[in-house]
CSV table of C-alpha atoms and ligand atoms in Angstrom, one decimal:
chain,number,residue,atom,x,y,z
M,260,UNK,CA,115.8,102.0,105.2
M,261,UNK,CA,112.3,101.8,106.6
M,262,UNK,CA,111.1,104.7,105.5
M,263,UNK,CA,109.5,104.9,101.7
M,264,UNK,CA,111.1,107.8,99.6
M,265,UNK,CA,107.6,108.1,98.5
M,266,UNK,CA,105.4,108.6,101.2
M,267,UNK,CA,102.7,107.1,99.2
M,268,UNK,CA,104.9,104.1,98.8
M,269,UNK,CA,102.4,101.5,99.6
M,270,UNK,CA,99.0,104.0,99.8
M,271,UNK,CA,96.1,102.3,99.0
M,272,UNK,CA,93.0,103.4,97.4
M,273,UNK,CA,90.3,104.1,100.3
M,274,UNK,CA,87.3,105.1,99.4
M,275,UNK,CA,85.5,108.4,101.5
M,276,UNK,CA,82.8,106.0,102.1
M,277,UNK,CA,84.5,103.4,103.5
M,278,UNK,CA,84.7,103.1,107.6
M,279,UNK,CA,88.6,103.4,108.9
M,280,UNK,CA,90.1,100.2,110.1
M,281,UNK,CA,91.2,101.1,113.4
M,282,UNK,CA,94.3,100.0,115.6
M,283,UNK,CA,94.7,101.0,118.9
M,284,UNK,CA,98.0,100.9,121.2
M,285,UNK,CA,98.3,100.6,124.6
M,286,UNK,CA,94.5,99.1,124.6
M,287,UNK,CA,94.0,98.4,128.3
M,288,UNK,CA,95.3,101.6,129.5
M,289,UNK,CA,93.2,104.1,131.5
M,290,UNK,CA,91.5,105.2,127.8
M,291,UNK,CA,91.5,102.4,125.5
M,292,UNK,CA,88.8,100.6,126.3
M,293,UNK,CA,86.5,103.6,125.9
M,294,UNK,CA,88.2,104.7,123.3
M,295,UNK,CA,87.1,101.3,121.9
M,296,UNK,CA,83.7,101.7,122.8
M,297,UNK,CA,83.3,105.2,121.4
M,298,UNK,CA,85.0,104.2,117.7
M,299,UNK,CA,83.1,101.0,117.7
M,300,UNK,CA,79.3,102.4,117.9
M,301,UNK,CA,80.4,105.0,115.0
M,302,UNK,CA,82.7,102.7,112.7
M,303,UNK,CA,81.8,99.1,113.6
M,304,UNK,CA,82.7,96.5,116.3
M,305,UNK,CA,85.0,94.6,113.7
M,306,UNK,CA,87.0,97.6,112.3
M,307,UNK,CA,88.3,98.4,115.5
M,308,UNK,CA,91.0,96.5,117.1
M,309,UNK,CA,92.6,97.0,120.4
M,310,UNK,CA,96.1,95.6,121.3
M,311,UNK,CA,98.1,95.2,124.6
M,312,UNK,CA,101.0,93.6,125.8
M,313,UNK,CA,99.0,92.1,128.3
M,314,UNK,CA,96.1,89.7,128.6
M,315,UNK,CA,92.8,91.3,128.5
M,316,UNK,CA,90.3,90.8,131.1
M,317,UNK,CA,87.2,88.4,129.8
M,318,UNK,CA,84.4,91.5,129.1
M,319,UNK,CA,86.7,93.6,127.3
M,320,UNK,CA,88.1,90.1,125.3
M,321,UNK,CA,84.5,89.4,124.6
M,322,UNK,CA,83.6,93.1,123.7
M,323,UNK,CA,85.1,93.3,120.0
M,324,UNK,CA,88.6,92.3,118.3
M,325,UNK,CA,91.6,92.0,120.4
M,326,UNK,CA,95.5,91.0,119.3
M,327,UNK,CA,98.5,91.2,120.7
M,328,UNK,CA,101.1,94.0,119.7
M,329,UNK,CA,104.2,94.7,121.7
M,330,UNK,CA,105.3,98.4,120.1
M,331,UNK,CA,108.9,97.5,120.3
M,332,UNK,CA,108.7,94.8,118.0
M,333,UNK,CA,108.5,96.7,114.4
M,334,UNK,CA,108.0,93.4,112.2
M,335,UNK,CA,105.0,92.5,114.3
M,336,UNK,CA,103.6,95.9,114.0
M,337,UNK,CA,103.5,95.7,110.1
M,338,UNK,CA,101.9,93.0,110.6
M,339,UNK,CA,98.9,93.4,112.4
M,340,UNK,CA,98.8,96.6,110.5
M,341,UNK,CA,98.8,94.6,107.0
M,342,UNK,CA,96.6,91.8,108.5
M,343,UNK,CA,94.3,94.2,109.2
M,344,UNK,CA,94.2,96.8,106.6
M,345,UNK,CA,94.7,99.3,109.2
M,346,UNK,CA,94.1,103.1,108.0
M,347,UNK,CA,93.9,104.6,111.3
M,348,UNK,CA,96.5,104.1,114.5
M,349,UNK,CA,95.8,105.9,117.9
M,350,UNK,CA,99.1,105.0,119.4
M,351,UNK,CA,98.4,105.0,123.3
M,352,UNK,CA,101.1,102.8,124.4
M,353,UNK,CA,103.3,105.1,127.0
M,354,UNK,CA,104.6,105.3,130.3
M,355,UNK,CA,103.2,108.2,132.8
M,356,UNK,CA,105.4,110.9,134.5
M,357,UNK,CA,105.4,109.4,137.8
M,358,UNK,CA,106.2,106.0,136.8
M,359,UNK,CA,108.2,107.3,134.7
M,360,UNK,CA,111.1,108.4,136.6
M,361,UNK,CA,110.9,105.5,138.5
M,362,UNK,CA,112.1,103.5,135.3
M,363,UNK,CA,113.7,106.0,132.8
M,364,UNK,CA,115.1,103.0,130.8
M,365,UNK,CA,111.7,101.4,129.9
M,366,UNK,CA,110.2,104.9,129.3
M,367,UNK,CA,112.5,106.2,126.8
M,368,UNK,CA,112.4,102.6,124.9
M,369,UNK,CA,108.8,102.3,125.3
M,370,UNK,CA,108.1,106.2,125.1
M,371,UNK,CA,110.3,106.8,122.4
M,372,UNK,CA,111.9,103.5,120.8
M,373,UNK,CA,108.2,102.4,120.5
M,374,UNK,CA,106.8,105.9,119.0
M,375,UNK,CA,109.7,105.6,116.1
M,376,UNK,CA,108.3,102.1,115.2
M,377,UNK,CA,104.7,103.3,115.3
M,378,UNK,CA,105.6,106.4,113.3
M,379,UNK,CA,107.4,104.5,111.1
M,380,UNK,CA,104.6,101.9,110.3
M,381,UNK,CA,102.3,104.5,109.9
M,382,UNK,CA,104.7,106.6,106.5
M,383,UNK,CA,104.9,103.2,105.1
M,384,UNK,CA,101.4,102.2,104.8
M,385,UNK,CA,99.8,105.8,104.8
M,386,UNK,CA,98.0,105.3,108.2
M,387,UNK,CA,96.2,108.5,109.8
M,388,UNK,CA,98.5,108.3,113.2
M,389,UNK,CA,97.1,110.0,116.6
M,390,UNK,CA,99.3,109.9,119.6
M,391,UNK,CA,98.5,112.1,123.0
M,392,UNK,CA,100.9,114.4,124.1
M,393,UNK,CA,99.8,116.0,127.5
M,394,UNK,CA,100.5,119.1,129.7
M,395,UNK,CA,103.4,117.2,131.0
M,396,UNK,CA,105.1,118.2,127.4
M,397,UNK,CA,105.7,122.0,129.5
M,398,UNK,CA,107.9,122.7,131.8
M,399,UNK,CA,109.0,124.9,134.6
M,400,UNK,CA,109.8,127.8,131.9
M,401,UNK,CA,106.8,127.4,130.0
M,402,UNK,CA,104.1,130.1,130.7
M,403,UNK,CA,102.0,128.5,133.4
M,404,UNK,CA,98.7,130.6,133.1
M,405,UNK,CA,98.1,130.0,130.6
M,406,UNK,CA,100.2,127.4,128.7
M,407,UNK,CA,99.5,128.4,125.0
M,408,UNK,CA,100.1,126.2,122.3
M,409,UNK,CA,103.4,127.4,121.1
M,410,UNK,CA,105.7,128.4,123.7
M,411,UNK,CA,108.7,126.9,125.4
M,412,UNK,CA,108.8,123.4,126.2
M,413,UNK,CA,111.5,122.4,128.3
M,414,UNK,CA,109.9,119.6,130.3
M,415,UNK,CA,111.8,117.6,133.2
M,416,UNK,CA,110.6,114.4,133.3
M,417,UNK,CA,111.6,111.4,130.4
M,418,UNK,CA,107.7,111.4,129.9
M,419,UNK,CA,107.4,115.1,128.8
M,420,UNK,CA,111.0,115.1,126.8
M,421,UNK,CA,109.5,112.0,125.1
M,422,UNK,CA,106.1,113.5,124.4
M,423,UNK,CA,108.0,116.9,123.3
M,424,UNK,CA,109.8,114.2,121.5
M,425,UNK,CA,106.1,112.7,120.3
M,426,UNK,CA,105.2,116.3,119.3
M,427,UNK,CA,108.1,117.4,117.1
M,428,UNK,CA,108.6,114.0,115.2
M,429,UNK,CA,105.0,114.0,114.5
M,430,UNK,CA,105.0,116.9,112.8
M,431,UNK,CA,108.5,116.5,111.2
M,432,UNK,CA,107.2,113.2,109.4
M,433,UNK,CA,103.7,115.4,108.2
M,434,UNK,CA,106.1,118.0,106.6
M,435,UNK,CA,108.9,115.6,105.5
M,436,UNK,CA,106.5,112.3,104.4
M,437,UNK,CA,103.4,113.7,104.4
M,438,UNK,CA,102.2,111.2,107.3
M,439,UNK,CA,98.5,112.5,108.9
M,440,UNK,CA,99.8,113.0,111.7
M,441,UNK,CA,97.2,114.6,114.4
M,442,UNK,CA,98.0,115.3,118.1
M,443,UNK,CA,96.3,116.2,121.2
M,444,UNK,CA,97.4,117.7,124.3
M,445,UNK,CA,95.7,116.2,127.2
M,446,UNK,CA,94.9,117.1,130.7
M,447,UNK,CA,94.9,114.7,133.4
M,448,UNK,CA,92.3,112.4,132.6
M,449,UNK,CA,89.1,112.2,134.9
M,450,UNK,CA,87.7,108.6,134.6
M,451,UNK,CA,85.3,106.2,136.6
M,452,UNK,CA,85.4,102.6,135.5
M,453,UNK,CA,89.7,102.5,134.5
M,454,UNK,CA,92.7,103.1,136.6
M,455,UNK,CA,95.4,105.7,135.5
M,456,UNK,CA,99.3,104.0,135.5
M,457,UNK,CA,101.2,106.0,137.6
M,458,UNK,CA,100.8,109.7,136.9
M,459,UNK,CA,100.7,113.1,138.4
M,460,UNK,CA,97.1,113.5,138.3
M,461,UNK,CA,95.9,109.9,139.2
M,462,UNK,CA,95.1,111.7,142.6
M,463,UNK,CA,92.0,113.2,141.0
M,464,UNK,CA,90.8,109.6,139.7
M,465,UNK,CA,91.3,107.9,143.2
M,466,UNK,CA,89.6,110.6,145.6
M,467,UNK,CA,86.2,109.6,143.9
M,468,UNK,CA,86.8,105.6,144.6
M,469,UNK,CA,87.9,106.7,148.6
M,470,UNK,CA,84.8,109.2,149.2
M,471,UNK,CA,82.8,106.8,147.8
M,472,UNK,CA,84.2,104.1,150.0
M,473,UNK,CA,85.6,105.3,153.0
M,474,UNK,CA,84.5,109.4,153.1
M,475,UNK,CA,88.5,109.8,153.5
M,476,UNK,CA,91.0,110.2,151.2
M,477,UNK,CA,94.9,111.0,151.8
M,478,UNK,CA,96.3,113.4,148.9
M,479,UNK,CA,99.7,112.8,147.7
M,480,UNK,CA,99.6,116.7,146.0
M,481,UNK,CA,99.7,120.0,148.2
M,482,UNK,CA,95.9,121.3,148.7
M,483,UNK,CA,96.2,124.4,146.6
M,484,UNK,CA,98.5,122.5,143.5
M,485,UNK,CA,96.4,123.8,140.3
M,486,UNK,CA,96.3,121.6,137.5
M,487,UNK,CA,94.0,120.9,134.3
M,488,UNK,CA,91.6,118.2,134.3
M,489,UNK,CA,89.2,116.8,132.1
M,490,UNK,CA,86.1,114.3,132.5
M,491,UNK,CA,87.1,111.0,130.1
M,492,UNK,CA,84.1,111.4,128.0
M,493,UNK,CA,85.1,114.9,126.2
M,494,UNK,CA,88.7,113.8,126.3
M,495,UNK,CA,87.6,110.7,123.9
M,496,UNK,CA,85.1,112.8,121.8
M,497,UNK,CA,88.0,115.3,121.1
M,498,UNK,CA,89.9,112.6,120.2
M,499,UNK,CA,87.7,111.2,117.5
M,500,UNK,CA,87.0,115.2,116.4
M,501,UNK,CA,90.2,115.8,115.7
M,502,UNK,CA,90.8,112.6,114.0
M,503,UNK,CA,87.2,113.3,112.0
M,504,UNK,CA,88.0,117.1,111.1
M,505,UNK,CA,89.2,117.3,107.6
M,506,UNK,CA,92.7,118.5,107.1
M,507,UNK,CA,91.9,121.9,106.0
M,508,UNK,CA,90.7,122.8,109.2
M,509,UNK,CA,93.7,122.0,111.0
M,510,UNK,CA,96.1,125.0,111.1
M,511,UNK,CA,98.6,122.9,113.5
M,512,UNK,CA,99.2,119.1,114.1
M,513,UNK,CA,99.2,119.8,117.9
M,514,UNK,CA,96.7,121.2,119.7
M,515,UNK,CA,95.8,121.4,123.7
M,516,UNK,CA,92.4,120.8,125.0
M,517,UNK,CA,91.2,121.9,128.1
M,518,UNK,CA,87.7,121.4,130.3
M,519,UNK,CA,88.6,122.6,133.8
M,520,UNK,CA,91.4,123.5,136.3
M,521,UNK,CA,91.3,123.1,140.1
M,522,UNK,CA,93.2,122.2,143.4
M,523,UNK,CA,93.0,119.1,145.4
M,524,UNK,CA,91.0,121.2,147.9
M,525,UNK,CA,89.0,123.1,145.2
M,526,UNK,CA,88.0,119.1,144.3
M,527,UNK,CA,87.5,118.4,147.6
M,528,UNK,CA,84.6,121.6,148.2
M,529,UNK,CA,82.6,119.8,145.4
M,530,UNK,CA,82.8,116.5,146.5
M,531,UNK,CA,81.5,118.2,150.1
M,532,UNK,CA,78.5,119.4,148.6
M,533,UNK,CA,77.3,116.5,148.3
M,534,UNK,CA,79.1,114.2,150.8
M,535,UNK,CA,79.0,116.9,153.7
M,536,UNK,CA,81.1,114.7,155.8
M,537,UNK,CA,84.2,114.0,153.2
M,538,UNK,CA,87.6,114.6,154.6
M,539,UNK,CA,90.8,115.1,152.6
M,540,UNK,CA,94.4,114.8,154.3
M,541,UNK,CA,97.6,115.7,152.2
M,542,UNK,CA,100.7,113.2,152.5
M,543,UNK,CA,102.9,115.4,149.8
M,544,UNK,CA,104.8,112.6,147.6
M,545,UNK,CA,108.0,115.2,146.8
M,546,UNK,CA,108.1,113.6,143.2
M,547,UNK,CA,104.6,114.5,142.1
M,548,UNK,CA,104.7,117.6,143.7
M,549,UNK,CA,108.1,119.0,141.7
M,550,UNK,CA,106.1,117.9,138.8
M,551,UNK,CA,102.7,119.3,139.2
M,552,UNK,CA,104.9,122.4,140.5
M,553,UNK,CA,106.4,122.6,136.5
M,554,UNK,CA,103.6,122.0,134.8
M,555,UNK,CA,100.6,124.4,133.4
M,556,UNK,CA,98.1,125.9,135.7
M,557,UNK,CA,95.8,126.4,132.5
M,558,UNK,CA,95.8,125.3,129.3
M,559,UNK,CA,94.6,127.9,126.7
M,560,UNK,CA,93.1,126.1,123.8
M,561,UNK,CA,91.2,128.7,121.8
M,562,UNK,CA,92.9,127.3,118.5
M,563,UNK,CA,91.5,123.8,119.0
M,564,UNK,CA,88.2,125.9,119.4
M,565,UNK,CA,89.0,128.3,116.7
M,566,UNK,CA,90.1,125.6,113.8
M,567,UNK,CA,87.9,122.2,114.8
M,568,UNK,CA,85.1,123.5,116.6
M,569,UNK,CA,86.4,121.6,120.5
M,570,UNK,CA,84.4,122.7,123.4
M,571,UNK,CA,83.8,120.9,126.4
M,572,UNK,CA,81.0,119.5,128.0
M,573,UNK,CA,81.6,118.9,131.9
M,574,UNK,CA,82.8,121.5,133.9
M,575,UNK,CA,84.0,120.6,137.6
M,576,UNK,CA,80.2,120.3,139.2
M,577,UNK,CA,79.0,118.2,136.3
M,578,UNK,CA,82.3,115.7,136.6
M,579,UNK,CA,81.8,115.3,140.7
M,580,UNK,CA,77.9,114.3,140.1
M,581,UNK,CA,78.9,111.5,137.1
M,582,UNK,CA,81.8,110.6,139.3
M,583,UNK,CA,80.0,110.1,142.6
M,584,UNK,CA,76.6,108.8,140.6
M,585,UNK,CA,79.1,105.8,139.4
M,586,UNK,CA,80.0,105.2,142.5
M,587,UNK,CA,77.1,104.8,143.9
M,588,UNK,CA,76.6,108.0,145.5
M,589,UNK,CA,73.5,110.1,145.5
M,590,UNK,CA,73.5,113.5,144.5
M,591,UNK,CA,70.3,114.8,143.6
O,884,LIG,C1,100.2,112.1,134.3
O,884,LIG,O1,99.9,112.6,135.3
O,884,LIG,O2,101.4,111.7,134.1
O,884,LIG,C2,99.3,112.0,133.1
O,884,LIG,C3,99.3,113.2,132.3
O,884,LIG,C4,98.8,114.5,132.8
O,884,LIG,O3,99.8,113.2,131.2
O,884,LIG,N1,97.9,111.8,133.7
């Protein structure tokens, strides 16, 4: 048995005062490292640790603690978790939809397999747990325009049943063990310095490195495919909101967030007012497409607003200027 009867088995006294001692999953994903950065100027370089399965490159090695932690290995979790008197987890650790279905077998052991350990881990040693879920959690019968927070979820792809999976676990383990369980739904994430793995959305990522670089860029989603989005900065701050927010405030355990929601060619418009000459081509990869197709339009998250306070800060010109600016390209 894994699982304390006591949920408070192995609690130990904290004091309010006292910073959290942070792990984080998945570290050198398209998020950890800023997630890293962002937890680290308001808790301490030292109480925040990031972990990967693979080898960091030298800056981010250099940049504060670093260990290694493979998810599927539960012993080795406890450890790093004992070690380091960890009180707060943001498990990040996942495949992404696209990559996904390319390997269903490693995405329901690391998607799923790996969440039990973590979730596990977490009801033992009363750690605060955050995992993402995403919009990839709805599916083609799930309202679209909006997608509320409660509604059907009947997702396609082994990366939404997993995060559905993510979602409902979560919040079974809160009621059943009294684990602080808190959960966002994300967007697709807009970022300039990191890479997403394989997603849906990554399209919105790369068409800032081509215009940058070549004024071109081929898009592997229809021009008028409507999906949320959100600049990496708010998704991180909303991230350590909802983690800060005390538990009072939190009517649910899983929330969406939303910024923005546009088309490839929408996207493509902003970046042309400010690189008149950009051109975008479409080379539909059928995969992404039937996803994007099932997935929310809009996100309507007026109870993240409502109960924590969320709002945004970068709508879609304010995301194309920091995008382009970090790339080196002038917009004033
Ligand atoms: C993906 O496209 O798979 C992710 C997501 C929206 O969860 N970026």
């Amino acid at each position: 048995h894994r699982i304390p009867a006591d949920a408070n088995f192995h609690s130990t006294s904290i004091s309010e005062a006292e910073p959290p001692r942070v792990l984080i999953t998945g570290g050198l994903g398209q998020l950890g490292v800023g997630l890293a950065n962002l937890l680290r100027k308001r808790f301490g370089k030292d109480n925040v640790i990031l972990s990967d399965i693979r080898k960091p490159p030298a800056h981010v090695f250099h940049s504060g603690p670093f260990v290694y932690a493979n998810i599927l290995d539960y012993k080795s979790l406890r450890e790093i978790v004992v070690n380091h008197r960890i009180s707060w987890l943001f498990h990040y650790s996942a495949l992404l939809s696209a990559v996904g279905e390319a390997n269903v077998s490693l995405a329901r052991d690391v998607n799923i397999t790996g969440l039990h350990n973590v979730l596990d881990v977490a009801a033992e040693y009363n750690v605060r747990l955050f995992v993402p879920s995403t919009i990839g959690a709805f599916g083609p019968t799930s309202p679209r325009n909006p997608a509320p927070d409660l509604c059907i979820q009947r997702p396609r792809t082994i990366y939404g049943v997993s995060k559905v999976h993510t979602e409902l676990m979560g919040e079974y383990y809160y009621y059943r063990y009294g684990l602080d369980f808190r959960c966002l739904r994300y967007p697709g994430i807009i970022s300039a310095d990191s890479q997403p793995g394989g997603g849906t959305t990554d399209y919105a990522v790369q068409i800032f490195h081509a215009a940058a670089k070549n004024g071109t860029f081929e898009c592997n989603l229809e021009a008028g495919t409507r999906l949320p989005m959100m600049y990496i900065s708010d998704c991180l701050r909303a991230t350590l909101e909802v983690m800060e927010a005390p538990a009072e405030r939190l009517s649910m355990r899983t929330y969406n967030i939303s910024a923005m929601s546009f088309t490839p060619e929408e996207l493509a418009q902003a970046l042309r007012k400010h690189a008149p000459d950009f051109q975008i081509t479409y080379c539909v990869d059928p995969l992404r497409q039937a996803i994007a197709e099932s997935w929310p339009m809009i996100l309507d998250d007026s109870n993240a607003r409502k109960d924590w306070g969320w709002k945004h800060d970068f709508d879609l010109p304010e995301l194309v200027a920091t995008m382009l600016n970090f790339h080196g390209v002038s917009t004033r």
